Structure formats: structure tokens, C-alpha cells
Amino acid sequence: MALLPQSDWWHNAIIYQIYIRSFADSDGDGVGDLRGLTQRLPYVRDLGADAIWICPFVRSPMRDFGYDVSDYCAVEPMFGTLEDFDAVVTKAHALGLRVLMDQVWNHTSDQHPWFLESRADRDNPKADWYVWADPAPDGGPPNNWRATFGGSAWSFDPARRQYYLHNFLEQQPDLNWYNPDVRAALLEAGRFWLERGVDGFRLDVVNFYCHDRSLADNPARPPERARPAGASVHDPYFEHINAGTVSRDATLQMLGHIRELMDTYPGTMTLGEISSAEDALVTASDYVAGNGRLHTAYNSALVSDAPFTASHLRGLIETVRTRFVDGHCCWTLGTHDFPRLKGRWSRHGQHTPELEQRLDQLLLSLLIALPGSCCLYQGDELGLPQAQLTLEQLRDPFGIANWGVVQSRDGCRTPMPWQADAPNGGFTLGTPWLPVPAEHLPLAVDRQWDDKDSLLNAYREVIAWRRTQPALGERGVELWETSEPVLAFVRGHGHHALLCVFNLSPAAAQLPLSHGWRIAETARAAARREEHTLELPGFGWAFLERARAAAAATDGADADA
């Protein structure tokens, strides 16, 4: 059963991210696959998601676990077949779920036929499909650009006697987006999947598509200029301002080609990843400004190490309010590239279990209250902590190359625990590609599903409640001026308005409040209304609706206006 086209379904959607290698293994080889995903789709539906985003499953040598593509239109055999993918789409649509798939269009694998031809010599038909440059006068790389995974962004190719650009692994050469034949080939690959029924694409590192064709050196970062949100102070990549490779104006001009393709398939959309930008939220707003660009974009604003304070979050919301006038923002608290949400804003041993539970639910309530759509990363709804793995257990090339400097991404990619008492948490009957941490087993889906007080059921209840609130489907947001540690803002207007209040501290707090507001009948709100104040326990929150008389007065004022 196909879903009817609905052009704006994504405006307020909850998108559940599936890291397919770790979601569900159907054949016992230790790696998640498409058939396993199909079997578990009812769980995602019952969680309340509107769509799934599937991490790469196309043909790849797996040097970066699918983000190094060797064939854009074939399924990697370890994940299944094209028919298996068609079954995912059919089952998802029957359950009312949209399907987004990752498209890695910034770079390919060095085993892709396009690159094999391009590197053969300087005169072949695909010689200009990648970014090539002559050596510097001393024979070294053309400039000082660094790869995000470490080392120079340039590797020398003996056959061409030139360097090729790779912003990530050496085995991930960057495509030349200035070449119209490259753009046409990528869009044709996109069309292949749109014809198979996908509802949109998550565009990997979309702000890396274009480079500075002058190849000027990147400037050193001045001591007074802070690193981007989420950037480790030990990561040498951010010792420079990476203006030559990240968030170039030329990339914005390329987005129109992608939008034109999507517009020929009503109801489809694009979700851009904004990565390694100096200001990810501001950059995201540029990428979704108007019909000639992306539909929405997510960023690292809420997955950074920035202070968890009302003033910081108020600044983020104000940026969205003022800059996303013609576009839509997508929020996320976690992805496959960042340490797990659980524990990110609390230190082990400092909070009681009750406070930890309230913090978990406060973060969810904040996420669903923000204007726009949002992404949930698999396992965060279970409260899975970051897995602590040894160097010998790592599979992540970034984590291995930067051991001891930054956290490996493997810590958030361990398999999904479905059954607490089953081998490997019910993920696989074989040997899992990454170990299933023992501390994840008590948090398995089967342990939480029938526990009304579990975090999983908090997610289900809050997401279901969100669907009943017209205010949370509107775009507007009105920030209240509050003192730390209280964040407060209003969504919607008139009798539909909701006042959203969050105490971002483990200590109790108060918010002065008029008689015009009453606590809404919500899932698991943690606050108490006194005569002139809202009493919030540590990490407490509340959604408040207008009292009947105040709502009537407001509606009248709106009508008069």
C-alpha cells in the first residue's frame, strides 16, 4: 500500500535513524541487514515515528562502513538484495512510515569504477570527475588542507602524477561537483531509488560538495576564535578555519539541481547533514532558504559539548526563529557519529537514579517541543549509554586513527538489544560485528516494553501526545526571558498555545507564573503549579496551556486584530 503524496509531511516529522549494521540481523552473520529491518519495522511504527532514515546499504568495500560507495545502484550483499530493499519500502509504507536513505554524494570509494577510470591518466572521459591538483613546488600536497579523519586531505597518485582530494579517508576521493557530468550521474542514481519508492534522501556532509578552486591555504585559527560546537580541543583538523573545503557559497548554487529532481517526485524530501561548519545552525539555515535548496537540514547544535544552559539553548532557538524564516530546521540529540545521548550532560555518580530518569525525559520533551522536525537515533529511546570499547575491539577507522584523542564512533554503534536474556541481546545468533555491552542488556526492548515507567514508554507516550497538540505543529516560537537555569518558550497562539518550561539544573527551580496558564494533561510532566509560581524539581519540566478564560480573551484579541 503506497502512501499518498503529501508535500509537507516532513515539516513536523519524527525521523528514526537506523544504523543498519547494528539494528537487526536475520541470517546470523553478525551484521544487521534489510530483512532484519523489515521484521522490526512494527517496533518503529509503535514508537510513533513518521519516517525511517537508513544508513548506507549500497555496494561498498566498507572501509567506512558504507560511506565509501562503489556502486550507487546496487545493494551490498551483506545487507541483502534489491528485492529485500523493495520489501522494506513496501512494509514501511503499509505501516504508515516514510523511507529515507543515505546518499553519499560528496565522495566515492577509491574502488568505484568512476575513480578507477579517472586515476588511469589525465585524458580519459572521467579525468575531471574528481578533484585533482599538481604537486606544490616542493613535490608535496598542493596546500595545507587537512582531512577530517586526520592527516593531509591530499593523496598522491603515481599514475597521474597528481594529488587527489579526500576530505575523509584516503580511500574516499572527493567528486568534482563543478563538472556537470558528475552532477548528472549522481542525480540519475537518486532517480533510481526514487523510482523504487523512497520518500527522500539524507545527504551526507552536504556542505562539503564544493571546494575553493584557487586551492588557497586554509588560515590558521586565531587564538580568540572558538572552535565549532562539538569540536574536540585536541582535534588538529580545527587548528585551521577550513574555508577551502567546507560550506562554500558554490555549494548553495548546486542545491537547485537536487531540488529540481525531488520536485518531480511529489511528497519526497531532502535532509541535509551540516558537518564541521564554523556555525552549523547558521549554515543549516542557508541550505534550506527557499525552494531552490534543501527541504530541511540537521546540525550538531544539540550534540555538542556546549554548556547545557538556558542562555545557550535560548540562543539556538533565537537563531532558528530569526534565520529559518523560509526554511525548516531538523533537530537531533544524537546520531551514529556522536557519543550517546545518555550521560552527555551528566557525570557518572553525581546524580541520583531519579534525577537521571528526569533528565532523560526532559531531553525528550525538549526535543519534541522545538519548532520543526527531529531525528531519533536508534537505542537512545532505551537510554543506552556510550559503550566503552578497547582499541582491539574498535572497527571505526576514525576512532582507530585518533585513539586517545577523540571518542570512537563505535561506542554509539553497538548492536540494538532486543531481548535481555537472548544471546547477544537478540540482535544476532552469530558473532556480532561489535560486542553487545553487558550493561545494555537490562535496557533491552523486551524489558522496557511492558514497564509503564520505562524510558521507552516515556518516548511512546510523549510522541503520541505531541501528535494531539496543534501548537507543536506550528512554526512560530516566542522565547520568554527567564533566569538560569529555566528555559521557557511558547509554541502556537490563542487557545492552542503551549508554554514549554524546562529546568536545566539538578537543583529545584521556580518560574513566576500568572493565572493565565495551567499544566496540561501531558505524559509524565514533572512540575507543580502553585498560586503564582511553577515549582520545578531538578531537571523538571512542564507543558502549560492557557486557562479557559485566558484562552477566550486571547482568541478575542486575535479576532479583533
XYZ file of C-alpha atoms in Angstrom:
561
model
C 0.000 0.000 0.000
C 1.668 3.189 -1.180
C 1.335 6.360 0.869
C -0.487 9.217 -0.775
C 1.777 12.163 -1.671
C 1.731 14.840 0.994
C 4.139 17.632 0.253
C 4.603 18.842 3.809
C 4.683 15.570 5.779
C 8.259 16.252 6.852
C 7.624 19.705 8.368
C 6.958 18.266 11.819
C 8.112 14.675 11.322
C 9.852 12.394 13.797
C 12.541 10.528 11.855
C 14.026 7.377 13.365
C 17.628 6.785 12.306
C 18.603 3.179 11.660
C 22.278 2.232 11.622
C 21.567 -0.904 9.666
C 24.721 -2.834 10.617
C 23.558 -2.774 14.227
C 19.780 -2.890 14.049
C 18.658 -6.482 13.414
C 20.473 -9.464 11.892
C 18.238 -12.007 10.142
C 20.825 -14.516 8.882
C 23.271 -14.940 11.782
C 26.352 -13.424 10.150
C 26.647 -10.825 12.922
C 25.730 -7.854 10.735
C 22.307 -6.220 10.600
C 20.511 -6.460 7.268
C 17.457 -5.391 5.286
C 15.376 -8.469 6.172
C 16.074 -7.885 9.841
C 14.979 -4.282 9.410
C 11.730 -5.359 7.756
C 10.977 -7.684 10.666
C 11.481 -4.890 13.196
C 9.564 -2.125 11.410
C 6.444 -2.579 13.597
C 8.579 -1.548 16.581
C 9.413 1.751 14.882
C 5.758 2.291 13.993
C 4.689 1.588 17.566
C 7.317 4.000 18.869
C 5.456 6.705 16.967
C 7.947 7.669 14.256
C 6.796 9.121 10.949
C 9.795 8.001 8.893
C 12.971 5.959 8.978
C 16.395 7.070 7.783
C 18.519 4.080 6.786
C 22.295 4.468 6.862
C 24.131 3.269 3.706
C 23.419 -0.243 2.470
C 24.687 0.078 -1.120
C 27.741 -1.656 -2.587
C 30.912 -0.703 -0.719
C 34.325 -2.055 0.321
C 33.261 -0.975 3.826
C 36.386 0.988 4.675
C 33.997 3.491 6.291
C 31.049 1.100 6.673
C 29.084 2.131 3.615
C 30.092 5.769 3.402
C 32.590 4.708 0.734
C 30.322 3.787 -2.178
C 31.496 1.626 -5.072
C 28.075 1.300 -6.779
C 25.248 3.747 -6.080
C 22.563 1.480 -7.546
C 23.364 -1.928 -6.049
C 22.800 -3.357 -2.574
C 25.849 -4.576 -0.674
C 25.358 -8.386 -0.426
C 25.916 -8.488 3.344
C 22.742 -6.393 3.673
C 20.642 -8.320 1.151
C 19.281 -7.681 -2.326
C 17.296 -5.069 -4.206
C 14.246 -7.222 -3.620
C 14.934 -7.096 0.120
C 15.033 -3.317 -0.053
C 11.782 -3.227 -2.015
C 10.263 -5.299 0.786
C 11.424 -2.693 3.327
C 9.702 0.079 1.369
C 6.504 -1.942 0.906
C 6.284 -2.904 4.582
C 7.179 0.591 5.801
C 4.539 2.232 3.641
C 1.956 -0.310 4.762
C 2.747 0.692 8.354
C 2.498 4.400 7.536
C 6.256 5.016 7.644
C 8.190 7.040 5.069
C 11.622 5.805 3.972
C 14.718 7.995 3.686
C 18.017 6.548 2.513
C 21.523 7.917 2.846
C 23.083 9.355 -0.287
C 26.844 9.851 -0.081
C 27.355 12.278 -2.946
C 30.437 14.150 -1.755
C 32.823 11.274 -2.410
C 33.009 7.662 -3.540
C 35.164 4.687 -2.718
C 38.519 4.532 -4.462
C 37.179 1.215 -5.835
C 34.301 2.901 -7.671
C 34.625 2.407 -11.464
C 34.438 6.166 -11.897
C 37.586 6.691 -9.836
C 39.431 3.755 -11.359
C 38.942 5.369 -14.750
C 39.686 8.875 -13.512
C 43.011 7.926 -11.959
C 44.247 5.994 -15.032
C 45.520 9.100 -16.831
C 44.753 12.783 -17.384
C 42.923 12.395 -20.720
C 40.172 9.831 -20.148
C 36.440 10.744 -20.198
C 36.290 10.811 -16.382
C 39.629 12.507 -15.810
C 37.839 15.554 -14.335
C 35.235 13.661 -12.290
C 37.326 14.004 -9.118
C 39.390 16.840 -7.640
C 42.952 16.561 -8.920
C 45.834 19.011 -8.464
C 49.526 19.176 -9.309
C 52.088 18.901 -6.515
C 53.413 22.001 -4.792
C 56.839 23.218 -5.968
C 58.492 21.046 -3.319
C 56.599 17.989 -4.581
C 54.283 17.892 -1.597
C 50.491 18.393 -1.364
C 49.007 21.405 -3.181
C 48.095 23.192 0.063
C 47.601 22.751 3.823
C 44.071 21.319 3.743
C 43.517 18.554 6.288
C 41.200 15.546 6.184
C 38.606 15.311 8.929
C 39.899 11.833 9.775
C 43.467 13.088 10.212
C 46.466 13.971 8.063
C 46.548 15.767 4.732
C 43.397 15.971 2.612
C 45.545 15.078 -0.409
C 46.975 11.751 -1.560
C 49.445 11.319 -4.404
C 48.543 9.055 -7.316
C 51.615 7.697 -9.201
C 49.714 7.049 -12.442
C 48.559 10.655 -12.905
C 51.487 12.212 -11.032
C 48.905 14.337 -9.244
C 47.226 14.581 -5.892
C 43.520 13.861 -5.357
C 41.382 15.468 -2.668
C 39.774 13.404 0.089
C 38.128 15.232 2.959
C 37.718 11.957 4.810
C 39.629 8.682 4.375
C 42.312 8.293 1.723
C 40.007 5.658 0.222
C 37.192 8.253 -0.170
C 38.164 10.579 -3.056
C 36.042 13.708 -3.428
C 33.871 14.076 -6.501
C 34.140 17.234 -8.599
C 30.736 18.858 -8.260
C 31.722 21.616 -10.693
C 31.582 19.016 -13.500
C 28.012 18.824 -14.897
C 28.517 15.185 -15.912
C 29.213 14.292 -12.276
C 26.069 16.052 -11.124
C 24.014 14.318 -13.796
C 25.360 10.885 -12.821
C 24.603 11.446 -9.138
C 21.105 12.701 -9.841
C 20.470 9.693 -12.050
C 21.483 7.461 -9.142
C 19.000 9.362 -6.987
C 16.305 8.870 -9.585
C 16.956 5.109 -9.497
C 15.917 4.973 -5.819
C 13.060 7.447 -6.162
C 11.593 5.177 -8.826
C 11.753 2.335 -6.271
C 9.555 4.326 -3.919
C 11.847 6.040 -1.413
C 10.423 9.175 0.152
C 13.633 11.153 0.382
C 17.350 11.304 0.934
C 19.588 12.128 3.843
C 22.508 13.883 2.147
C 25.799 13.049 3.833
C 28.146 16.020 4.523
C 26.225 18.137 2.014
C 28.200 21.279 2.903
C 31.431 19.684 1.607
C 30.314 19.349 -2.014
C 32.376 22.233 -3.442
C 35.957 23.328 -2.819
C 37.909 26.527 -3.353
C 39.174 26.151 -6.902
C 42.067 28.540 -6.224
C 43.424 25.960 -3.736
C 44.481 28.708 -1.331
C 45.771 27.566 2.074
C 43.318 27.496 4.951
C 44.081 30.237 7.506
C 45.236 29.315 10.996
C 42.574 29.666 13.682
C 43.181 32.826 15.733
C 43.565 32.097 19.466
C 40.483 34.170 20.274
C 38.230 32.305 17.827
C 36.422 29.374 19.411
C 36.238 26.013 17.704
C 32.904 24.931 16.218
C 30.335 23.342 18.512
C 31.183 19.714 19.125
C 34.803 20.007 18.004
C 37.350 18.416 20.301
C 40.022 20.761 21.617
C 42.533 18.037 20.734
C 41.438 17.548 17.120
C 44.087 19.043 14.774
C 41.511 19.410 11.982
C 40.150 22.540 13.662
C 43.537 24.199 14.131
C 42.643 25.953 10.877
C 39.464 27.562 9.615
C 38.568 25.121 6.871
C 37.222 27.707 4.455
C 38.628 25.938 1.397
C 36.515 22.823 1.726
C 33.536 23.456 3.998
C 30.332 25.464 3.409
C 31.388 27.175 0.198
C 28.913 29.524 -1.481
C 29.275 27.461 -4.654
C 27.660 24.518 -2.902
C 24.480 26.526 -2.338
C 24.246 27.031 -6.104
C 24.403 23.269 -6.633
C 21.426 22.541 -4.401
C 18.974 23.695 -7.038
C 19.843 20.683 -9.197
C 18.936 18.349 -6.337
C 15.730 20.217 -5.538
C 14.672 20.098 -9.187
C 14.979 16.309 -9.138
C 12.985 15.968 -5.908
C 10.233 18.254 -7.172
C 9.499 15.785 -9.959
C 8.543 13.239 -7.255
C 5.779 14.856 -5.169
C 5.977 14.151 -1.470
C 9.705 13.439 -1.404
C 12.246 15.480 0.559
C 15.915 16.030 1.361
C 17.504 16.079 4.807
C 20.963 17.609 4.705
C 23.760 16.878 7.167
C 25.698 20.027 8.029
C 29.102 18.863 9.229
C 32.262 20.561 10.545
C 30.884 24.057 9.901
C 32.046 27.033 11.923
C 28.421 27.673 12.921
C 26.367 24.624 11.991
C 22.965 26.101 12.789
C 23.539 29.275 10.764
C 24.918 27.223 7.878
C 21.899 24.907 8.016
C 19.593 27.903 7.644
C 21.419 28.906 4.446
C 20.989 25.416 2.994
C 17.198 25.390 3.401
C 16.435 29.011 2.470
C 13.868 28.891 -0.327
C 12.518 26.446 -2.872
C 15.802 26.148 -4.750
C 17.575 24.493 -1.829
C 17.076 21.574 0.540
C 13.830 20.842 2.348
C 15.422 20.623 5.788
C 18.796 20.099 7.450
C 20.103 18.911 10.777
C 23.212 20.006 12.601
C 25.336 19.386 15.675
C 23.947 22.234 17.781
C 22.391 19.861 20.340
C 25.072 17.168 20.217
C 27.989 19.404 21.065
C 29.902 19.868 24.289
C 28.464 23.358 24.713
C 27.123 24.239 28.175
C 23.685 22.829 28.937
C 22.278 26.179 29.987
C 19.137 28.161 29.333
C 21.086 31.029 27.778
C 22.841 28.719 25.302
C 19.641 26.960 24.265
C 17.794 30.265 24.076
C 20.443 31.460 21.628
C 19.947 28.383 19.441
C 16.177 28.819 19.402
C 16.543 32.513 18.603
C 18.789 31.613 15.669
C 16.108 29.275 14.345
C 13.391 31.871 14.926
C 15.212 34.587 13.012
C 17.093 32.674 10.324
C 14.777 29.810 9.335
C 12.108 32.166 8.017
C 11.947 30.467 4.604
C 13.149 27.032 5.680
C 12.675 24.254 8.166
C 15.010 23.076 10.896
C 15.514 19.474 11.939
C 16.805 18.880 15.469
C 18.667 15.857 16.764
C 20.143 14.822 20.083
C 22.257 12.013 18.667
C 23.463 10.242 15.530
C 25.860 7.443 14.601
C 28.720 9.992 14.623
C 28.479 11.306 18.192
C 28.705 9.855 21.698
C 25.420 8.521 23.034
C 22.845 10.933 24.393
C 22.698 9.089 27.717
C 25.165 10.678 30.099
C 26.164 13.521 27.791
C 25.020 16.229 30.230
C 25.567 14.369 33.467
C 28.627 12.892 35.110
C 28.655 9.385 36.444
C 27.894 9.192 40.156
C 26.729 12.791 40.567
C 23.009 12.300 40.019
C 20.553 10.014 41.726
C 18.632 7.497 39.566
C 15.546 9.682 39.959
C 17.385 12.727 38.621
C 18.877 10.721 35.760
C 15.405 9.489 34.828
C 14.011 13.020 34.827
C 16.946 14.291 32.739
C 16.342 11.560 30.159
C 12.687 12.557 29.879
C 13.399 16.285 29.939
C 15.678 15.907 26.898
C 12.959 14.058 25.008
C 10.346 16.656 25.973
C 12.641 19.468 24.865
C 13.307 17.783 21.533
C 9.635 17.327 20.659
C 8.808 20.884 21.770
C 11.275 22.642 19.481
C 9.916 24.082 16.207
C 10.481 21.822 13.207
C 11.159 18.130 12.722
C 13.521 15.909 14.694
C 15.635 12.773 14.413
C 15.853 9.986 16.995
C 18.885 7.712 16.895
C 18.239 4.015 17.461
C 18.797 2.984 21.071
C 18.529 6.462 22.566
C 14.901 5.671 23.375
C 16.238 2.818 25.536
C 18.709 5.058 27.381
C 21.719 3.122 26.083
C 24.980 4.582 27.454
C 28.088 5.008 25.328
C 29.842 1.630 25.027
C 33.376 1.554 26.409
C 35.451 -0.483 23.948
C 39.121 -1.361 23.868
C 41.383 -0.472 20.962
C 41.360 -4.145 19.962
C 37.548 -4.106 19.711
C 37.320 -0.984 17.521
C 36.281 -1.155 13.888
C 35.877 2.571 13.257
C 38.782 3.928 11.132
C 38.311 7.396 12.609
C 38.396 6.042 16.167
C 41.435 3.879 15.491
C 43.377 6.707 13.817
C 42.537 9.110 16.666
C 42.707 6.706 19.627
C 43.198 8.671 22.823
C 42.332 11.992 21.148
C 38.603 11.725 20.445
C 35.969 9.110 21.226
C 35.489 6.358 18.676
C 32.159 6.325 16.884
C 31.923 2.600 17.626
C 30.789 3.434 21.154
C 27.400 4.568 19.812
C 27.166 1.926 17.078
C 26.982 -1.284 19.091
C 24.049 -3.617 18.297
C 20.486 -2.903 19.336
C 19.457 -5.052 22.357
C 16.051 -6.585 21.695
C 15.876 -9.363 24.304
C 17.694 -9.143 27.613
C 18.110 -12.898 28.099
C 18.842 -13.905 24.496
C 22.372 -14.392 23.108
C 23.790 -11.045 22.001
C 20.654 -9.294 23.189
C 18.597 -10.905 20.416
C 20.477 -8.946 17.743
C 22.110 -11.985 16.114
C 22.576 -15.721 16.576
C 26.145 -15.351 15.325
C 29.105 -13.277 16.475
C 28.159 -9.575 16.350
C 30.403 -7.248 14.380
C 30.723 -5.145 17.539
C 30.184 -6.577 21.027
C 26.877 -6.101 22.824
C 27.801 -4.408 26.127
C 26.608 -6.255 29.221
C 25.245 -3.002 30.660
C 22.905 -2.680 27.647
C 21.100 -5.977 28.261
C 18.906 -4.835 31.200
C 17.783 -1.962 28.947
C 16.617 -4.275 26.144
C 13.339 -3.607 24.364
C 11.557 -6.596 25.911
C 12.419 -5.424 29.440
C 11.079 -1.920 28.824
C 8.084 -2.558 26.589
C 5.701 -3.674 29.343
C 7.168 -1.424 32.050
C 4.957 1.645 32.188
C 7.691 3.604 33.971
C 10.428 2.818 31.420
C 12.158 5.393 29.240
C 10.960 3.567 26.133
C 7.359 4.038 27.186
C 8.037 7.655 28.042
C 9.116 8.105 24.420
C 5.980 6.374 23.171
C 3.684 8.454 25.377
C 5.319 11.819 24.736
C 5.470 11.253 20.972
C 1.802 10.217 20.941
C 0.877 13.298 22.998
C 2.807 15.538 20.600
C 0.505 14.459 17.774
C -2.514 15.809 19.681
C -1.051 19.308 20.087
C -1.718 21.713 17.187
C 0.695 24.233 18.729
C 3.628 21.884 18.219
C 2.812 21.657 14.529
C 3.155 25.397 14.005
C 6.395 27.113 13.079
C 6.426 30.014 15.479
C 8.179 30.232 18.835
C 8.124 33.008 21.444
C 11.020 32.994 23.897
C 10.471 34.094 27.482
C 13.146 35.997 29.330
C 13.969 33.749 32.265
C 16.835 33.411 34.702
C 19.131 30.391 34.779
C 18.530 27.511 34.898
C 14.984 27.832 33.493
C 14.253 27.805 29.758
C 10.737 28.785 28.703
C 9.095 29.415 25.347
C 5.611 29.467 23.841
C 4.572 27.441 20.815
C 1.404 28.296 18.923
C -1.109 31.033 19.731
C -4.610 31.557 21.040
C -6.247 28.681 22.884
C -3.836 26.260 21.180
C -0.765 27.935 22.721
C 1.604 25.846 24.824
C 4.101 27.205 27.330
C 7.093 24.853 27.434
C 9.237 25.112 30.578
C 12.462 23.247 31.394
C 14.687 23.299 34.470
C 18.187 22.524 33.197
C 19.663 22.046 36.659
C 19.661 19.136 39.153
C 18.501 21.624 41.793
C 14.873 22.702 42.158
C 13.815 25.943 40.472
C 10.792 28.225 40.188
C 9.172 30.263 37.435
C 6.820 33.173 38.303
C 3.560 32.474 36.514
C 0.264 34.304 36.039
C -3.156 32.715 36.400
C -3.431 32.534 32.612
C -1.650 29.156 32.448
C -2.418 25.686 33.756
C -0.405 22.474 33.499
C -1.585 20.479 30.517
C -2.643 16.863 30.677
C 0.664 15.561 29.403
C 2.713 12.427 29.568
C 4.991 12.464 32.605
C 5.293 16.214 33.260
C 7.478 16.896 36.315
C 6.281 20.164 37.883
C 3.701 21.551 40.304
C 1.596 24.690 39.890
C 1.373 26.910 42.957
C -0.647 30.114 43.121
C 1.878 32.438 41.477
C 4.739 30.099 40.582
C 5.587 26.935 38.748
C 7.606 24.647 41.007
C 10.132 22.549 39.084
C 12.178 19.768 40.699
C 15.686 19.113 39.491
C 15.528 18.510 35.712
C 11.787 19.122 35.914
C 9.674 20.309 33.010
C 6.088 21.113 32.143
C 3.832 21.986 29.254
C 1.166 24.523 30.162
C -1.933 25.511 28.258
C -3.945 28.673 28.572
C -6.657 28.593 31.186
C -10.107 28.739 29.621
C -10.805 32.415 30.420
C -7.359 33.488 29.280
C -7.700 31.466 26.069
C -11.059 33.070 25.312
C -9.623 36.538 25.878
C -6.649 35.763 23.664
C -8.887 34.411 20.903
C -10.944 37.579 21.076
C -7.854 39.735 20.843
C -6.659 37.713 17.857
C -10.038 38.166 16.183
C -10.031 41.928 16.833
C -6.528 42.163 15.407
